[in-house]
Coordinates of C-alpha atoms and ligand atoms in Angstrom, one line a residue:
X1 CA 86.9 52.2 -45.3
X2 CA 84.3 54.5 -44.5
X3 CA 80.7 53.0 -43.7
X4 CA 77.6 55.1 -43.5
X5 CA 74.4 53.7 -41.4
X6 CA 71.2 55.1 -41.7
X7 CA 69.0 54.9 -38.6
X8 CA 71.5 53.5 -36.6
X9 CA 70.7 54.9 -33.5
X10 CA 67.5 52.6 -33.7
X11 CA 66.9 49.3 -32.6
X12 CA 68.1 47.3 -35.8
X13 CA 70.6 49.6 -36.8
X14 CA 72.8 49.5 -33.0
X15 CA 72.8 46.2 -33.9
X16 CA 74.3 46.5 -37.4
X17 CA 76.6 49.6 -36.1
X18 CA 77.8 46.7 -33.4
X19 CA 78.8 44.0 -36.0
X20 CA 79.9 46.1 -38.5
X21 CA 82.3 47.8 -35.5
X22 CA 83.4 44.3 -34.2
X23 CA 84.3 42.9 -37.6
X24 CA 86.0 46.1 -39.0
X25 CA 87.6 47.9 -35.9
X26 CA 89.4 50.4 -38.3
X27 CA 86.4 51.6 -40.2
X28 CA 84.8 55.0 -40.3
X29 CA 81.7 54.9 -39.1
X30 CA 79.2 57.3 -39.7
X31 CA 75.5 57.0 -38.0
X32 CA 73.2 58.9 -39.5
X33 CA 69.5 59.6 -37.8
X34 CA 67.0 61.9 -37.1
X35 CA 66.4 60.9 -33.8
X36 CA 62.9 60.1 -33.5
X37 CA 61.1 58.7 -30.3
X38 CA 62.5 55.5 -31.8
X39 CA 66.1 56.5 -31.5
X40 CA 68.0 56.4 -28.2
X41 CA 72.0 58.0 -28.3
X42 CA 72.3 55.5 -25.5
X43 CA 71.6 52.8 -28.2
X44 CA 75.5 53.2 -29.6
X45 CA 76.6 55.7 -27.0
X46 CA 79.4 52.2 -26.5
X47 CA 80.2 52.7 -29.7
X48 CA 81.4 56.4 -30.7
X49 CA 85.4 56.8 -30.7
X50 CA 86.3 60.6 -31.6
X51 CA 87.5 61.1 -34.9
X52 CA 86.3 57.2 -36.1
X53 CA 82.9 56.1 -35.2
X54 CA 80.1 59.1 -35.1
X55 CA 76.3 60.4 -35.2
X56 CA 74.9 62.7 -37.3
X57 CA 71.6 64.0 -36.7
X58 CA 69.4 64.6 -39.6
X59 CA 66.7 63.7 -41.8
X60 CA 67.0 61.5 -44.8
X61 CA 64.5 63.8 -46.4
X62 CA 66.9 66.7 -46.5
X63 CA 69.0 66.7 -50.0
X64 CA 72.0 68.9 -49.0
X65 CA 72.6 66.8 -45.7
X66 CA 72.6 63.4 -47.5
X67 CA 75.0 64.9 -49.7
X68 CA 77.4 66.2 -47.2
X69 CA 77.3 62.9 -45.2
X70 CA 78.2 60.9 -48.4
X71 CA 80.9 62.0 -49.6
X72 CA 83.9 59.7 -49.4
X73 CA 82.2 57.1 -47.9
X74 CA 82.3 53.2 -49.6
X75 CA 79.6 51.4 -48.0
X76 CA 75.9 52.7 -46.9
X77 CA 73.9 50.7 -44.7
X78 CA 70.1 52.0 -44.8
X79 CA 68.2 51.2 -42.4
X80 CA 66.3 54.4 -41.3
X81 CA 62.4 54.4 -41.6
X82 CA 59.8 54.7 -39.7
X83 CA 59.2 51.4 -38.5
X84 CA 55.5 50.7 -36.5
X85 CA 53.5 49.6 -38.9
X86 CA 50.7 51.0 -36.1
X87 CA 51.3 54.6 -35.8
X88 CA 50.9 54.2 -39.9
X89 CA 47.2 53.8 -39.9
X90 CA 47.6 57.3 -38.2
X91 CA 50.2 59.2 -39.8
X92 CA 50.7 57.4 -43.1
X93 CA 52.1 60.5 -45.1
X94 CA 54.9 60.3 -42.5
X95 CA 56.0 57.1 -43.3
X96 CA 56.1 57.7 -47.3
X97 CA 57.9 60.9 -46.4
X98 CA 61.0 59.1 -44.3
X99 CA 60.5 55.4 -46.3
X100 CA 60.5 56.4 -50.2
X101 CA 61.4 59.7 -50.4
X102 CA 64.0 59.2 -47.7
X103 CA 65.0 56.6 -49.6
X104 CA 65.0 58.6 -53.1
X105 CA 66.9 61.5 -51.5
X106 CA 69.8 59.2 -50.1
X107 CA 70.2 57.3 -53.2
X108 CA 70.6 60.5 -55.1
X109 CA 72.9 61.6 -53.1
X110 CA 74.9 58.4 -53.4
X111 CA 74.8 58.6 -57.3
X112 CA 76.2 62.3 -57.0
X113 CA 78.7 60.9 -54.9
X114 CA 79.6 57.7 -56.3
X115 CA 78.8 55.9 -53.2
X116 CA 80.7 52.5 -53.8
X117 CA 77.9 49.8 -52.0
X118 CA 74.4 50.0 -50.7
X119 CA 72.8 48.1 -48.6
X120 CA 68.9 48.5 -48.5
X121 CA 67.1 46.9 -45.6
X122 CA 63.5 46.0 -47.0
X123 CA 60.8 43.9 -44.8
X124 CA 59.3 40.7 -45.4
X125 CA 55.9 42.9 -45.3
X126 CA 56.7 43.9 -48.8
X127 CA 55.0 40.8 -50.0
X128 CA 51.9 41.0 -48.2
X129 CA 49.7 38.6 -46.3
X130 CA 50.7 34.8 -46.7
X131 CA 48.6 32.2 -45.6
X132 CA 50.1 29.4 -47.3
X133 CA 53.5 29.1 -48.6
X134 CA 56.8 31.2 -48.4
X135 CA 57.7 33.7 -50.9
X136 CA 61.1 33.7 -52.7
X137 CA 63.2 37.5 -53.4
X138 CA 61.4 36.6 -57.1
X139 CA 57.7 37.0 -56.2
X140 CA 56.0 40.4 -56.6
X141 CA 55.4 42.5 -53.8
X142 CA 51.4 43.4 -52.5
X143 CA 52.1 45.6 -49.2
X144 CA 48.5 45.6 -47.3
X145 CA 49.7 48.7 -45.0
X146 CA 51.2 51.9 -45.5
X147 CA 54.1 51.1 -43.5
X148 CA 54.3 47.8 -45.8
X149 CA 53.1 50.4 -49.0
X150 CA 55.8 52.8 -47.9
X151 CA 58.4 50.1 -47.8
X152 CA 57.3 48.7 -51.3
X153 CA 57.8 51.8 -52.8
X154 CA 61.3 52.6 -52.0
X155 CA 61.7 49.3 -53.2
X156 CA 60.4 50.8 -56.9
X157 CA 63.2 53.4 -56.3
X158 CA 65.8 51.4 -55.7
X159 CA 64.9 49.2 -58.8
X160 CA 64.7 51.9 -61.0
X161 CA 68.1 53.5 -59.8
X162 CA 69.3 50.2 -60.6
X163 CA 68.6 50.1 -64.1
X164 CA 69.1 53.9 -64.8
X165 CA 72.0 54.5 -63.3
X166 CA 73.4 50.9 -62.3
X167 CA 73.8 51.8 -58.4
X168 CA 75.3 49.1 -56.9
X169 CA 72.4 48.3 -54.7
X170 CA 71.4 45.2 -53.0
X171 CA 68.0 44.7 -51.2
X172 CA 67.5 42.9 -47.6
X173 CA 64.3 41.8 -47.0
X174 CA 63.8 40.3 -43.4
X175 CA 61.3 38.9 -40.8
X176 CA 60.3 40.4 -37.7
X177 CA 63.2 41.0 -35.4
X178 CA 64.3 40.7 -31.7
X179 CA 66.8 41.9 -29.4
X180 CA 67.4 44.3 -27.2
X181 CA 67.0 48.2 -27.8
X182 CA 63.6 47.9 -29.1
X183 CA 61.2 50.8 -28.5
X184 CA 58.7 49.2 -26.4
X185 CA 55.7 49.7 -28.9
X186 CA 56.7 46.2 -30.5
X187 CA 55.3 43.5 -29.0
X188 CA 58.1 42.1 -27.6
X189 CA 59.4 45.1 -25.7
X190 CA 56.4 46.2 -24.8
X191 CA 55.3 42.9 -23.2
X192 CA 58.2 43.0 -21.2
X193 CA 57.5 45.9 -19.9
X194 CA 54.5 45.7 -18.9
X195 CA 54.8 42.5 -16.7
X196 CA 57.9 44.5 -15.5
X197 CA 55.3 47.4 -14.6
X198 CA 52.4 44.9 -13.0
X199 CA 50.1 45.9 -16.1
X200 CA 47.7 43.5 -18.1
X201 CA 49.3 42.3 -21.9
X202 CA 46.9 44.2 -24.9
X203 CA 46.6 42.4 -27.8
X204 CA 45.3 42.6 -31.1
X205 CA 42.3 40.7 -32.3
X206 CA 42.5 36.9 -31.2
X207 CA 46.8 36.7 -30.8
X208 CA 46.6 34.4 -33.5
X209 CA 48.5 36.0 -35.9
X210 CA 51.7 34.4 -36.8
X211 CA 55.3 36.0 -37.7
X212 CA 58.6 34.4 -37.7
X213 CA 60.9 36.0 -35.6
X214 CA 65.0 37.3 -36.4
X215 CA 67.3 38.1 -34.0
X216 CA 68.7 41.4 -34.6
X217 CA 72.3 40.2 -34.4
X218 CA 71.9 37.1 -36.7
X219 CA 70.5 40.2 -39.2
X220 CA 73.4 42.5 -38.2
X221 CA 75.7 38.7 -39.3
X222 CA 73.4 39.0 -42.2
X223 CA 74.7 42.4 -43.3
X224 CA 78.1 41.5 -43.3
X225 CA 78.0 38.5 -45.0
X226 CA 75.7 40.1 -47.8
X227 CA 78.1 43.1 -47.8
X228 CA 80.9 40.8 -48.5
X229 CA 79.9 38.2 -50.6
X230 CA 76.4 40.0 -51.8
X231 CA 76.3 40.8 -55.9
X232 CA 74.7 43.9 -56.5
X233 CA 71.5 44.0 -57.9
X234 CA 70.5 41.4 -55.9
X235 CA 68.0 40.8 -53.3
X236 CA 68.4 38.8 -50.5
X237 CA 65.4 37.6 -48.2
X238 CA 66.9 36.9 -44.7
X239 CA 64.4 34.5 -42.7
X240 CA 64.2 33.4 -39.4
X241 CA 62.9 28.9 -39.0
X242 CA 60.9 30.5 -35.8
X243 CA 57.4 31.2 -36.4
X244 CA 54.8 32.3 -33.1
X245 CA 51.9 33.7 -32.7
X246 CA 51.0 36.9 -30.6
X247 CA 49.7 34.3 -27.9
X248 CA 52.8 32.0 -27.8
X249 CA 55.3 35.4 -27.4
X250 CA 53.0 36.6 -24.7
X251 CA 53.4 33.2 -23.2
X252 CA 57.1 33.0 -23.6
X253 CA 57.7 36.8 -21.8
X254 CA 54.8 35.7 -19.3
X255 CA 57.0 32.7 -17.9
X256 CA 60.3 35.1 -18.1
X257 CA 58.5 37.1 -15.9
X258 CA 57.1 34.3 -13.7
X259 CA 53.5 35.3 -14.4
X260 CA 50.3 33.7 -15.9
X261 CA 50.1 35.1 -19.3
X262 CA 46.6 34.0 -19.9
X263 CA 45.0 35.7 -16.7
X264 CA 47.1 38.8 -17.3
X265 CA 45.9 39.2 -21.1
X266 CA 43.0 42.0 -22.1
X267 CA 42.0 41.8 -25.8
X268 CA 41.9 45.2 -28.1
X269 CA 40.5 46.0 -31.4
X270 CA 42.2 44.4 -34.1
X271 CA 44.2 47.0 -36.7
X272 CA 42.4 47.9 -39.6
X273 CA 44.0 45.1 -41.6
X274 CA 46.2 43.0 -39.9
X275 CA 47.8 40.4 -42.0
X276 CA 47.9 37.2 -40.8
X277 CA 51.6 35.7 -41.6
X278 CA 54.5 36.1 -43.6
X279 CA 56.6 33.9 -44.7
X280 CA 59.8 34.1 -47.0
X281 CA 62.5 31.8 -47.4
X282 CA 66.3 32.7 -47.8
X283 CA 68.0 30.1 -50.0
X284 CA 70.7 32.4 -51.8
X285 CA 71.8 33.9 -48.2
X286 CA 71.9 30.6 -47.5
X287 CA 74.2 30.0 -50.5
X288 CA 76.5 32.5 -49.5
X289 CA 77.0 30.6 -45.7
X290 CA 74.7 32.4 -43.7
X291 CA 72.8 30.5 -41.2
X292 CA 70.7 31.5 -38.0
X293 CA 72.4 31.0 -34.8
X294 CA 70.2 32.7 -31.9
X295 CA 66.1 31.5 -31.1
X296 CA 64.0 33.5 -29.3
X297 CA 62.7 30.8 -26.9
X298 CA 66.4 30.8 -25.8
X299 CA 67.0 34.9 -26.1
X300 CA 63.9 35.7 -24.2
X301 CA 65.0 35.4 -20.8
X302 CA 68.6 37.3 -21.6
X303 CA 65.9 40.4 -23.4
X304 CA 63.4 40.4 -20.3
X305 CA 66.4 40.9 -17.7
X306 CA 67.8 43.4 -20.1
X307 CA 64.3 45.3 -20.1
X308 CA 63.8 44.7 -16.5
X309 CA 67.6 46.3 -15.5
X310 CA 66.6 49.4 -18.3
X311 CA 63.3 50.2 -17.3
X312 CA 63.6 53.5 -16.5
X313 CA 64.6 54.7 -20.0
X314 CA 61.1 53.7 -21.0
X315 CA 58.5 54.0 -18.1
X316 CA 57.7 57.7 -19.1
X317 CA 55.7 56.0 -22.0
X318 CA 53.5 53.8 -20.1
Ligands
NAD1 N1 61.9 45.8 -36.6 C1 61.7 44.8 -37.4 O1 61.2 43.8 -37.0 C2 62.0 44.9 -38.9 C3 61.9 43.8 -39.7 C4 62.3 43.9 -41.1 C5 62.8 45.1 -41.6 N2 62.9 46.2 -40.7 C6 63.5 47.4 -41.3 O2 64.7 47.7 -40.6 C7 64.9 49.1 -40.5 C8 65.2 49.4 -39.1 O3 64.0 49.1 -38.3 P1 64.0 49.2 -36.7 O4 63.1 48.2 -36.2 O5 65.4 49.3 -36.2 O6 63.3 50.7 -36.6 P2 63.4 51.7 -35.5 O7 62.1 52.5 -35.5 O8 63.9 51.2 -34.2 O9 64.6 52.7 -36.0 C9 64.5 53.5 -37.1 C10 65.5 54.6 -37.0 O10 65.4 55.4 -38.2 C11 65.5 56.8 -37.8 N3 64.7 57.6 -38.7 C12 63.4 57.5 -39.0 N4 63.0 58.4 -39.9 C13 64.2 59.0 -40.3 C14 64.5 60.0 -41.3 N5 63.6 60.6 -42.0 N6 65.8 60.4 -41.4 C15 66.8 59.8 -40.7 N7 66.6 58.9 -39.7 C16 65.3 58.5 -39.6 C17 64.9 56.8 -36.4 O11 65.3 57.9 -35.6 C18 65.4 55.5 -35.8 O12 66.6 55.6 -35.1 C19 63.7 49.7 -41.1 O13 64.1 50.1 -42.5 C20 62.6 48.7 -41.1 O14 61.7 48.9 -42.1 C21 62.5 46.1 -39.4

């Protein structure tokens, strides 16, 4: 079996090339990413074995390289995107660039190819801002951001490859995630990193905002269980029962670091829009016998020591 992953020198996709290495140690792998600021070779440097498990560097955006990295392959992962829903306020044409027309060149490619599976990691921003409630895979989407907007749209893609051309594609849409290998512009990284550096916490607006919070290997579990027992054209919501606000993750990284998070705390200008929660529920992963195993009150300590021993890779950006 060969199993292309998209992005997977990132922080969610190390974590999918991990699992997916663990639980098939006789796959092909193939990792396929451009290597933006967000990528790190260290993140699967563990990985690589000549001849079975490798990186390609390219951009999703270029035709005639999607189409030489997919042929002969079964399954692809696709995780690649640009990711900070931040640096889209600045550079939005970016993200639609690597997020739907990434997206539109790879599943072309797989149709010329007659790629056997694919797995499309969505985001739980798709839907919007949600005060009340949870949203089910069913409900329509209203992204708010052009990250989210970007994200939406490859959605519309996929959908319409779907019914054109009955790809087998399934759809992931998850919460906010944790782990280690973040970039430190996420808010969990980044906190750690600055208590490890001495500096004051920035955060948006008031810190109330709420998301529920994934670990990246219950995802990467998530994957594999979709990839195995998924039906295509399906979508699967993957959801976390942990919801914080900004305030209560500074707090939790504030005590791993054995500091007052309150007194160390300097409030910034909000983002332009900032929504305020999401919330989806994930009763047919559920179905399938997925369920979460890691918190992040209980991972937190485990990802400040791993951000405290790997400083160095990131200090240059402080
Ligand atoms: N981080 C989260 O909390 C979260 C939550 C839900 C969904 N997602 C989705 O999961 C996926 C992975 O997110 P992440 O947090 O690991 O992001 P990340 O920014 O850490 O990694 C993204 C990877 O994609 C690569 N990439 C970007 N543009 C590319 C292009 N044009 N061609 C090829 N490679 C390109 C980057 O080099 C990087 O390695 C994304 O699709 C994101 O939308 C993330």
């Amino acid at each position: 079996m060969r199993i292309l992953i998209t992005g997977g020198a990132g922080f969610i996709g190390s974590h999918v090339a991990e699992a997916v290495a663990a639980e098939y140690p006789r796959a092909e792998i193939v990792v396929f990413d451009k290597m933006t600021y967000a990528a790190d070779y260290e993140n699967i440097a563990h990985l690589l074995v000549r001849g079975r498990r490798w990186l390609v560097v390219g951009d999703l955006c270029d035709f005639e390289k999607c189409m030489e990295i997919t042929v002969g392959v079964d399954v692809v992962m696709h995780l690649a995107a640009e990711s900070h829903v931040d640096n889209s306020f600045g550079n939005s044409i970016l993200f639609t660039r690597s997020n739907t027309l990434g997206t539109h060149t790879l599943l072309e490619a797989c149709r010329l190819n007659g790629v056997g599976r694919i797995i499309h990691v969505s985001t739980d921003e798709v839907f919007g801002e949600t005060r009340d409630g949870s949203h089910t895979e069913a409900d329509s989407l209203n992204p708010t951001n052009p990250y989210s907007a970007s994200k939406a749209a490859a959605e519309m893609v996929v959908n319409g490859y779907l019914y054109s051309f009955k790809l087998p594609i399934i759809t992931v849409r998850a919460n906010n995630m944790f782990g280690i290998r973040q970039f430190p512009e996420k808010i969990i990284p980044r906190f750690c990193m600055l208590a490890f550096l001495g500096r004051q916490f920035t955060l948006h607006g008031t810190g109330q905002n709420l998301r529920y919070y994934l670990s990246a290997a219950d995802f990467a579990r998530a994957m594999i269980t979709i990839l195995e027992k998924g039906a295509v054209g399906t979508i699967y919501n993957v959801a976390s029962e942990d919801e914080y606000s900004n305030l209560e993750v500074r707090d939790l990284i504030a005590e791993a670091f054995g500091i007052d998070g309150e007194a160390n705390t300097t409030f910034i200008q909000d983002r332009p829009f900032n929504d305020y929660r999401y919330s989806i529920v994930c009763d047919r992963l559920l179905a399938l016998g997925w369920r979460q195993r890691l918190h992040l009150k209980d991972e937190i300590p485990a990802i400040a020591a791993w951000y405290r021993d790997n400083a160095q890779r990131y200090t240059h950006i402080f």
